[in-house]
Amino acid sequence: MTATDPPRHRTDDLAIRLGGRLVGRGDVLIRGVDTLEFAGDGHLTFVGTKTYAARWPGCRAAAAIVDAALALAAAPPDDRPLIIVDDVDLAMIAALTLFAPTPARPARGVHPRAVVHPDATVPESAAVGPFVTVGAGTVLGADVVLHPGVRVGASVTIGAGSELHANVVVGDRCRLGARVLLHPGACIGADGFGFTASADRRRLVKVPHIGIVEIGDEVEIGAGSCVDRAKFGVTSVGSGTKIDNLVQIAHNCRIGRNGVIAAGTGIGGTTVIGDWARIGGCASIADHLTLGHGVQVAARAGVMRDVPDGRVVSGFPADDAAATLRQWAALRRLPDFLKRVSGRPGPTRSEP
């Protein structure tokens, strides 16, 4: 096998690595993973629901990871090997990790075309790629990886094992924890968006933003996302939080731990979001709000007021999700209702 060949694993080895129980042959070689629809010979796939279990007989995959609660786990329809697990999602993550190709990274050391200030601290285990700049007083932790084109300002701290992909920008004095992953084009520590009218009301005066951004451990921030520096103090993202592409987090926000924020979301300045929040794509959250722990915000919701712990909200302006559904149902009935009260016949809801 050459360095470019994908890894292969026997099904008995996979069962051990995935923490599952093997049903069937242990000598089947697996060379990759794919969905039920597209898996073929040599592929491993995943069966986590009754719907997928019904599709298994028609799938061409060589083997499957199967939820132990499904009938398929107890009565396989054919002799293809099954790996029975308690949590298909976690087993899938482990399998994808096993078969993932080795990512391209710059070599350890400082590339000749990088510009690193003499006062910066760069350990031997760090990898600094071409066209990277690192400012004065910046400290990189062990095994930090800076891909081509990364710009790190002065007096920045980047924790051990963090990886910054191409063209990421980290502004002066910002702090990143350990094992932070920033995808291409993410910007940490740009000025917040603040202006006020001049005394003569003829122009806008920029409000200086002299604070910093602090990112916790194991935070992931997607491509093109921005976390603005604070006006004063800190804009913070708690450890374990995952942020999708094209998300805007404004100055002085405080985002809790282990949150998930989907693409296109905008969060206004000084808003506080608790731990384990789930925010859907393209949500808009106004400034100076507090969203509690465990809050869920539906996609495209517009949050205009505080949300208590554990609440699920949707719609614009966002309200309790169940109430929003009732409002939508009432709106669908409104045209028929208006025709009835006016005494004029009209098309029913089923008509165009």
PDB file of C-alpha atoms in Angstrom, residues 50-262:
ATOM      1  CA  LYS A  50     -35.974   2.118  11.388  1.00  0.00           C
ATOM      2  CA  THR A  51     -36.139   3.970   8.071  1.00  0.00           C
ATOM      3  CA  TYR A  52     -32.498   3.228   7.338  1.00  0.00           C
ATOM      4  CA  ALA A  53     -32.873  -0.347   8.568  1.00  0.00           C
ATOM      5  CA  ALA A  54     -35.584  -0.907   5.950  1.00  0.00           C
ATOM      6  CA  ARG A  55     -33.150   0.264   3.260  1.00  0.00           C
ATOM      7  CA  TRP A  56     -30.294  -1.992   4.358  1.00  0.00           C
ATOM      8  CA  PRO A  57     -31.225  -5.047   2.235  1.00  0.00           C
ATOM      9  CA  GLY A  58     -31.020  -2.941  -0.945  1.00  0.00           C
ATOM     10  CA  CYS A  59     -27.772  -1.232   0.006  1.00  0.00           C
ATOM     11  CA  ARG A  60     -24.513  -2.367  -1.648  1.00  0.00           C
ATOM     12  CA  ALA A  61     -22.269  -1.653   1.358  1.00  0.00           C
ATOM     13  CA  ALA A  62     -20.004  -4.414   2.631  1.00  0.00           C
ATOM     14  CA  ALA A  63     -20.834  -3.831   6.311  1.00  0.00           C
ATOM     15  CA  ALA A  64     -22.787  -1.528   8.585  1.00  0.00           C
ATOM     16  CA  ILE A  65     -22.728   0.034  12.017  1.00  0.00           C
ATOM     17  CA  VAL A  66     -26.161  -0.661  13.542  1.00  0.00           C
ATOM     18  CA  ASP A  67     -27.972   0.741  16.565  1.00  0.00           C
ATOM     19  CA  ALA A  68     -28.401  -2.022  19.145  1.00  0.00           C
ATOM     20  CA  ALA A  69     -32.043  -1.028  19.680  1.00  0.00           C
ATOM     21  CA  LEU A  70     -33.066  -1.890  16.109  1.00  0.00           C
ATOM     22  CA  ALA A  71     -34.555  -5.245  15.135  1.00  0.00           C
ATOM     23  CA  LEU A  72     -31.915  -5.462  12.408  1.00  0.00           C
ATOM     24  CA  ALA A  73     -29.282  -5.945  15.109  1.00  0.00           C
ATOM     25  CA  ALA A  74     -30.980  -9.146  16.304  1.00  0.00           C
ATOM     26  CA  ALA A  75     -32.097 -10.526  12.934  1.00  0.00           C
ATOM     27  CA  PRO A  76     -29.754  -9.622  10.050  1.00  0.00           C
ATOM     28  CA  PRO A  77     -31.365 -10.303   6.640  1.00  0.00           C
ATOM     29  CA  ASP A  78     -28.112 -11.538   5.062  1.00  0.00           C
ATOM     30  CA  ASP A  79     -24.567 -12.576   5.932  1.00  0.00           C
ATOM     31  CA  ARG A  80     -22.929  -9.168   5.645  1.00  0.00           C
ATOM     32  CA  PRO A  81     -21.158  -8.221   8.885  1.00  0.00           C
ATOM     33  CA  LEU A  82     -22.812  -5.792  11.279  1.00  0.00           C
ATOM     34  CA  ILE A  83     -21.139  -3.871  14.087  1.00  0.00           C
ATOM     35  CA  ILE A  84     -23.703  -3.398  16.859  1.00  0.00           C
ATOM     36  CA  VAL A  85     -23.251  -0.252  18.970  1.00  0.00           C
ATOM     37  CA  ASP A  86     -25.173   1.722  21.571  1.00  0.00           C
ATOM     38  CA  ASP A  87     -24.589   5.099  19.899  1.00  0.00           C
ATOM     39  CA  VAL A  88     -24.400   5.156  16.105  1.00  0.00           C
ATOM     40  CA  ASP A  89     -23.443   8.825  15.935  1.00  0.00           C
ATOM     41  CA  LEU A  90     -20.402   8.406  18.168  1.00  0.00           C
ATOM     42  CA  ALA A  91     -19.387   5.236  16.330  1.00  0.00           C
ATOM     43  CA  MET A  92     -19.708   7.088  13.026  1.00  0.00           C
ATOM     44  CA  ILE A  93     -17.380   9.822  14.288  1.00  0.00           C
ATOM     45  CA  ALA A  94     -14.829   7.199  15.307  1.00  0.00           C
ATOM     46  CA  ALA A  95     -15.089   5.472  11.913  1.00  0.00           C
ATOM     47  CA  LEU A  96     -14.719   8.713   9.975  1.00  0.00           C
ATOM     48  CA  THR A  97     -11.639   9.511  12.032  1.00  0.00           C
ATOM     49  CA  LEU A  98     -10.111   6.124  11.200  1.00  0.00           C
ATOM     50  CA  PHE A  99     -10.630   6.542   7.460  1.00  0.00           C
ATOM     51  CA  ALA A 100      -9.870  10.257   7.211  1.00  0.00           C
ATOM     52  CA  PRO A 101      -6.975  11.115   4.890  1.00  0.00           C
ATOM     53  CA  THR A 102      -3.972  12.763   6.493  1.00  0.00           C
ATOM     54  CA  PRO A 103      -4.559  16.528   6.249  1.00  0.00           C
ATOM     55  CA  ALA A 104      -1.997  18.725   4.521  1.00  0.00           C
ATOM     56  CA  ARG A 105      -0.126  20.861   7.038  1.00  0.00           C
ATOM     57  CA  PRO A 106       3.000  22.995   6.879  1.00  0.00           C
ATOM     58  CA  ALA A 107       6.153  21.353   8.160  1.00  0.00           C
ATOM     59  CA  ARG A 108       7.323  21.977  11.695  1.00  0.00           C
ATOM     60  CA  GLY A 109       9.415  25.080  12.088  1.00  0.00           C
ATOM     61  CA  VAL A 110       9.160  28.508  10.520  1.00  0.00           C
ATOM     62  CA  HIS A 111       8.899  28.670   6.729  1.00  0.00           C
ATOM     63  CA  PRO A 112      11.544  30.922   5.106  1.00  0.00           C
ATOM     64  CA  ARG A 113       8.783  33.100   3.667  1.00  0.00           C
ATOM     65  CA  ALA A 114       7.069  33.663   7.007  1.00  0.00           C
ATOM     66  CA  VAL A 115       7.677  36.879   8.958  1.00  0.00           C
ATOM     67  CA  VAL A 116       7.994  36.284  12.694  1.00  0.00           C
ATOM     68  CA  HIS A 117       8.927  39.153  15.005  1.00  0.00           C
ATOM     69  CA  PRO A 118      12.118  38.500  17.002  1.00  0.00           C
ATOM     70  CA  ASP A 119      10.210  39.061  20.242  1.00  0.00           C
ATOM     71  CA  ALA A 120       7.598  36.397  19.430  1.00  0.00           C
ATOM     72  CA  THR A 121       7.820  32.989  21.109  1.00  0.00           C
ATOM     73  CA  VAL A 122       7.564  30.073  18.679  1.00  0.00           C
ATOM     74  CA  PRO A 123       8.333  26.579  20.052  1.00  0.00           C
ATOM     75  CA  GLU A 124      10.156  24.022  17.931  1.00  0.00           C
ATOM     76  CA  SER A 125       7.015  21.896  17.698  1.00  0.00           C
ATOM     77  CA  ALA A 126       5.015  24.689  16.034  1.00  0.00           C
ATOM     78  CA  ALA A 127       4.465  24.799  12.269  1.00  0.00           C
ATOM     79  CA  VAL A 128       4.449  28.250  10.672  1.00  0.00           C
ATOM     80  CA  GLY A 129       3.669  28.194   6.958  1.00  0.00           C
ATOM     81  CA  PRO A 130       4.615  30.557   4.127  1.00  0.00           C
ATOM     82  CA  PHE A 131       3.406  34.170   4.126  1.00  0.00           C
ATOM     83  CA  VAL A 132       2.417  33.988   7.800  1.00  0.00           C
ATOM     84  CA  THR A 133       3.104  37.027   9.988  1.00  0.00           C
ATOM     85  CA  VAL A 134       3.459  36.863  13.769  1.00  0.00           C
ATOM     86  CA  GLY A 135       3.683  40.083  15.777  1.00  0.00           C
ATOM     87  CA  ALA A 136       5.872  41.192  18.654  1.00  0.00           C
ATOM     88  CA  GLY A 137       5.282  39.584  22.027  1.00  0.00           C
ATOM     89  CA  THR A 138       3.024  36.857  20.660  1.00  0.00           C
ATOM     90  CA  VAL A 139       3.316  33.434  22.280  1.00  0.00           C
ATOM     91  CA  LEU A 140       2.493  30.238  20.391  1.00  0.00           C
ATOM     92  CA  GLY A 141       1.892  27.055  22.368  1.00  0.00           C
ATOM     93  CA  ALA A 142       3.278  23.623  21.581  1.00  0.00           C
ATOM     94  CA  ASP A 143       2.178  22.038  18.290  1.00  0.00           C
ATOM     95  CA  VAL A 144       0.382  25.153  17.036  1.00  0.00           C
ATOM     96  CA  VAL A 145      -0.162  25.094  13.251  1.00  0.00           C
ATOM     97  CA  LEU A 146      -0.414  28.310  11.230  1.00  0.00           C
ATOM     98  CA  HIS A 147      -1.360  27.679   7.611  1.00  0.00           C
ATOM     99  CA  PRO A 148      -0.283  29.965   4.730  1.00  0.00           C
ATOM    100  CA  GLY A 149      -1.391  33.570   4.907  1.00  0.00           C
ATOM    101  CA  VAL A 150      -2.339  33.646   8.592  1.00  0.00           C
ATOM    102  CA  ARG A 151      -1.924  37.039  10.268  1.00  0.00           C
ATOM    103  CA  VAL A 152      -1.327  37.063  14.023  1.00  0.00           C
ATOM    104  CA  GLY A 153      -0.986  40.460  15.677  1.00  0.00           C
ATOM    105  CA  ALA A 154       1.144  41.593  18.596  1.00  0.00           C
ATOM    106  CA  SER A 155       0.897  40.213  22.145  1.00  0.00           C
ATOM    107  CA  VAL A 156      -1.428  37.387  21.102  1.00  0.00           C
ATOM    108  CA  THR A 157      -1.562  34.087  22.983  1.00  0.00           C
ATOM    109  CA  ILE A 158      -2.439  30.890  21.085  1.00  0.00           C
ATOM    110  CA  GLY A 159      -2.803  27.723  23.154  1.00  0.00           C
ATOM    111  CA  ALA A 160      -1.208  24.348  22.528  1.00  0.00           C
ATOM    112  CA  GLY A 161      -2.498  22.248  19.649  1.00  0.00           C
ATOM    113  CA  SER A 162      -4.459  25.058  18.016  1.00  0.00           C
ATOM    114  CA  GLU A 163      -4.702  25.194  14.225  1.00  0.00           C
ATOM    115  CA  LEU A 164      -5.377  28.305  12.163  1.00  0.00           C
ATOM    116  CA  HIS A 165      -6.191  27.682   8.508  1.00  0.00           C
ATOM    117  CA  ALA A 166      -5.319  29.891   5.557  1.00  0.00           C
ATOM    118  CA  ASN A 167      -5.871  33.649   5.818  1.00  0.00           C
ATOM    119  CA  VAL A 168      -7.147  33.667   9.385  1.00  0.00           C
ATOM    120  CA  VAL A 169      -6.575  36.986  11.169  1.00  0.00           C
ATOM    121  CA  VAL A 170      -6.100  37.313  14.935  1.00  0.00           C
ATOM    122  CA  GLY A 171      -5.886  40.890  16.192  1.00  0.00           C
ATOM    123  CA  ASP A 172      -3.518  42.324  18.782  1.00  0.00           C
ATOM    124  CA  ARG A 173      -3.744  41.074  22.375  1.00  0.00           C
ATOM    125  CA  CYS A 174      -6.406  38.449  21.696  1.00  0.00           C
ATOM    126  CA  ARG A 175      -6.196  35.135  23.517  1.00  0.00           C
ATOM    127  CA  LEU A 176      -6.945  31.690  22.090  1.00  0.00           C
ATOM    128  CA  GLY A 177      -7.126  28.592  24.267  1.00  0.00           C
ATOM    129  CA  ALA A 178      -5.799  25.109  23.584  1.00  0.00           C
ATOM    130  CA  ARG A 179      -6.872  23.037  20.572  1.00  0.00           C
ATOM    131  CA  VAL A 180      -8.774  25.895  18.938  1.00  0.00           C
ATOM    132  CA  LEU A 181      -9.614  25.336  15.266  1.00  0.00           C
ATOM    133  CA  LEU A 182     -10.156  28.369  13.027  1.00  0.00           C
ATOM    134  CA  HIS A 183     -11.226  27.744   9.438  1.00  0.00           C
ATOM    135  CA  PRO A 184     -10.097  29.841   6.434  1.00  0.00           C
ATOM    136  CA  GLY A 185     -10.821  33.536   6.581  1.00  0.00           C
ATOM    137  CA  ALA A 186     -12.057  33.674  10.170  1.00  0.00           C
ATOM    138  CA  CYS A 187     -11.354  37.019  11.831  1.00  0.00           C
ATOM    139  CA  ILE A 188     -10.795  37.322  15.571  1.00  0.00           C
ATOM    140  CA  GLY A 189     -10.455  40.775  17.088  1.00  0.00           C
ATOM    141  CA  ALA A 190     -11.561  43.234  14.407  1.00  0.00           C
ATOM    142  CA  ASP A 191     -13.045  46.482  15.709  1.00  0.00           C
ATOM    143  CA  GLY A 192     -16.600  46.338  16.943  1.00  0.00           C
ATOM    144  CA  PHE A 193     -19.279  48.222  15.023  1.00  0.00           C
ATOM    145  CA  GLY A 194     -19.779  51.443  16.944  1.00  0.00           C
ATOM    146  CA  PHE A 195     -20.396  55.009  15.802  1.00  0.00           C
ATOM    147  CA  THR A 196     -22.085  58.078  17.251  1.00  0.00           C
ATOM    148  CA  ALA A 197     -23.165  61.380  15.744  1.00  0.00           C
ATOM    149  CA  SER A 198     -20.746  64.307  15.978  1.00  0.00           C
ATOM    150  CA  ALA A 199     -21.694  67.375  17.994  1.00  0.00           C
ATOM    151  CA  ASP A 200     -22.732  69.224  14.845  1.00  0.00           C
ATOM    152  CA  ARG A 201     -24.694  66.189  13.585  1.00  0.00           C
ATOM    153  CA  ARG A 202     -22.806  66.262  10.289  1.00  0.00           C
ATOM    154  CA  ARG A 203     -20.846  63.033  10.521  1.00  0.00           C
ATOM    155  CA  LEU A 204     -20.429  59.797  12.408  1.00  0.00           C
ATOM    156  CA  VAL A 205     -17.630  59.494  14.944  1.00  0.00           C
ATOM    157  CA  LYS A 206     -16.017  56.077  15.355  1.00  0.00           C
ATOM    158  CA  VAL A 207     -16.133  54.576  18.844  1.00  0.00           C
ATOM    159  CA  PRO A 208     -12.724  53.103  19.751  1.00  0.00           C
ATOM    160  CA  HIS A 209     -12.754  49.434  20.683  1.00  0.00           C
ATOM    161  CA  ILE A 210      -9.811  48.845  22.986  1.00  0.00           C
ATOM    162  CA  GLY A 211     -10.799  45.486  24.495  1.00  0.00           C
ATOM    163  CA  ILE A 212      -9.890  41.998  23.357  1.00  0.00           C
ATOM    164  CA  VAL A 213     -11.368  38.662  22.305  1.00  0.00           C
ATOM    165  CA  GLU A 214     -10.893  35.581  24.451  1.00  0.00           C
ATOM    166  CA  ILE A 215     -11.573  32.145  22.934  1.00  0.00           C
ATOM    167  CA  GLY A 216     -11.775  29.097  25.230  1.00  0.00           C
ATOM    168  CA  ASP A 217     -10.344  25.624  24.718  1.00  0.00           C
ATOM    169  CA  GLU A 218     -11.543  23.353  21.887  1.00  0.00           C
ATOM    170  CA  VAL A 219     -13.563  26.067  20.184  1.00  0.00           C
ATOM    171  CA  GLU A 220     -14.137  25.694  16.428  1.00  0.00           C
ATOM    172  CA  ILE A 221     -14.972  28.728  14.290  1.00  0.00           C
ATOM    173  CA  GLY A 222     -16.028  28.370  10.662  1.00  0.00           C
ATOM    174  CA  ALA A 223     -14.843  30.022   7.473  1.00  0.00           C
ATOM    175  CA  GLY A 224     -15.501  33.743   7.186  1.00  0.00           C
ATOM    176  CA  SER A 225     -16.859  34.121  10.712  1.00  0.00           C
ATOM    177  CA  CYS A 226     -16.006  37.178  12.798  1.00  0.00           C
ATOM    178  CA  VAL A 227     -15.694  37.717  16.538  1.00  0.00           C
ATOM    179  CA  ASP A 228     -15.251  41.445  17.194  1.00  0.00           C
ATOM    180  CA  ARG A 229     -13.092  42.850  19.952  1.00  0.00           C
ATOM    181  CA  ALA A 230     -14.764  44.497  22.928  1.00  0.00           C
ATOM    182  CA  LYS A 231     -15.266  48.230  23.326  1.00  0.00           C
ATOM    183  CA  PHE A 232     -13.649  47.678  26.720  1.00  0.00           C
ATOM    184  CA  GLY A 233     -13.115  44.407  28.525  1.00  0.00           C
ATOM    185  CA  VAL A 234     -13.613  41.123  26.713  1.00  0.00           C
ATOM    186  CA  THR A 235     -15.686  39.504  23.983  1.00  0.00           C
ATOM    187  CA  SER A 236     -15.617  35.824  24.932  1.00  0.00           C
ATOM    188  CA  VAL A 237     -16.496  32.430  23.471  1.00  0.00           C
ATOM    189  CA  GLY A 238     -16.639  29.608  26.018  1.00  0.00           C
ATOM    190  CA  SER A 239     -14.751  26.344  25.790  1.00  0.00           C
ATOM    191  CA  GLY A 240     -16.205  23.653  23.554  1.00  0.00           C
ATOM    192  CA  THR A 241     -18.438  25.967  21.524  1.00  0.00           C
ATOM    193  CA  LYS A 242     -18.731  25.300  17.777  1.00  0.00           C
ATOM    194  CA  ILE A 243     -19.458  28.160  15.377  1.00  0.00           C
ATOM    195  CA  ASP A 244     -20.374  27.605  11.724  1.00  0.00           C
ATOM    196  CA  ASN A 245     -19.384  29.664   8.668  1.00  0.00           C
ATOM    197  CA  LEU A 246     -20.284  33.343   8.213  1.00  0.00           C
ATOM    198  CA  VAL A 247     -21.358  34.010  11.790  1.00  0.00           C
ATOM    199  CA  GLN A 248     -21.040  37.517  13.254  1.00  0.00           C
ATOM    200  CA  ILE A 249     -20.443  37.906  16.990  1.00  0.00           C
ATOM    201  CA  ALA A 250     -20.387  41.569  17.935  1.00  0.00           C
ATOM    202  CA  HIS A 251     -18.355  43.429  20.555  1.00  0.00           C
ATOM    203  CA  ASN A 252     -18.664  42.491  24.220  1.00  0.00           C
ATOM    204  CA  CYS A 253     -20.780  39.384  23.598  1.00  0.00           C
ATOM    205  CA  ARG A 254     -20.281  36.522  26.007  1.00  0.00           C
ATOM    206  CA  ILE A 255     -21.018  33.118  24.524  1.00  0.00           C
ATOM    207  CA  GLY A 256     -21.170  30.183  26.943  1.00  0.00           C
ATOM    208  CA  ARG A 257     -19.633  26.734  26.844  1.00  0.00           C
ATOM    209  CA  ASN A 258     -20.495  23.911  24.428  1.00  0.00           C
ATOM    210  CA  GLY A 259     -22.848  25.986  22.304  1.00  0.00           C
ATOM    211  CA  VAL A 260     -23.621  25.415  18.628  1.00  0.00           C
ATOM    212  CA  ILE A 261     -24.226  28.402  16.338  1.00  0.00           C
ATOM    213  CA  ALA A 262     -25.209  27.639  12.728  1.00  0.00           C
TER     214      ALA A 262
END
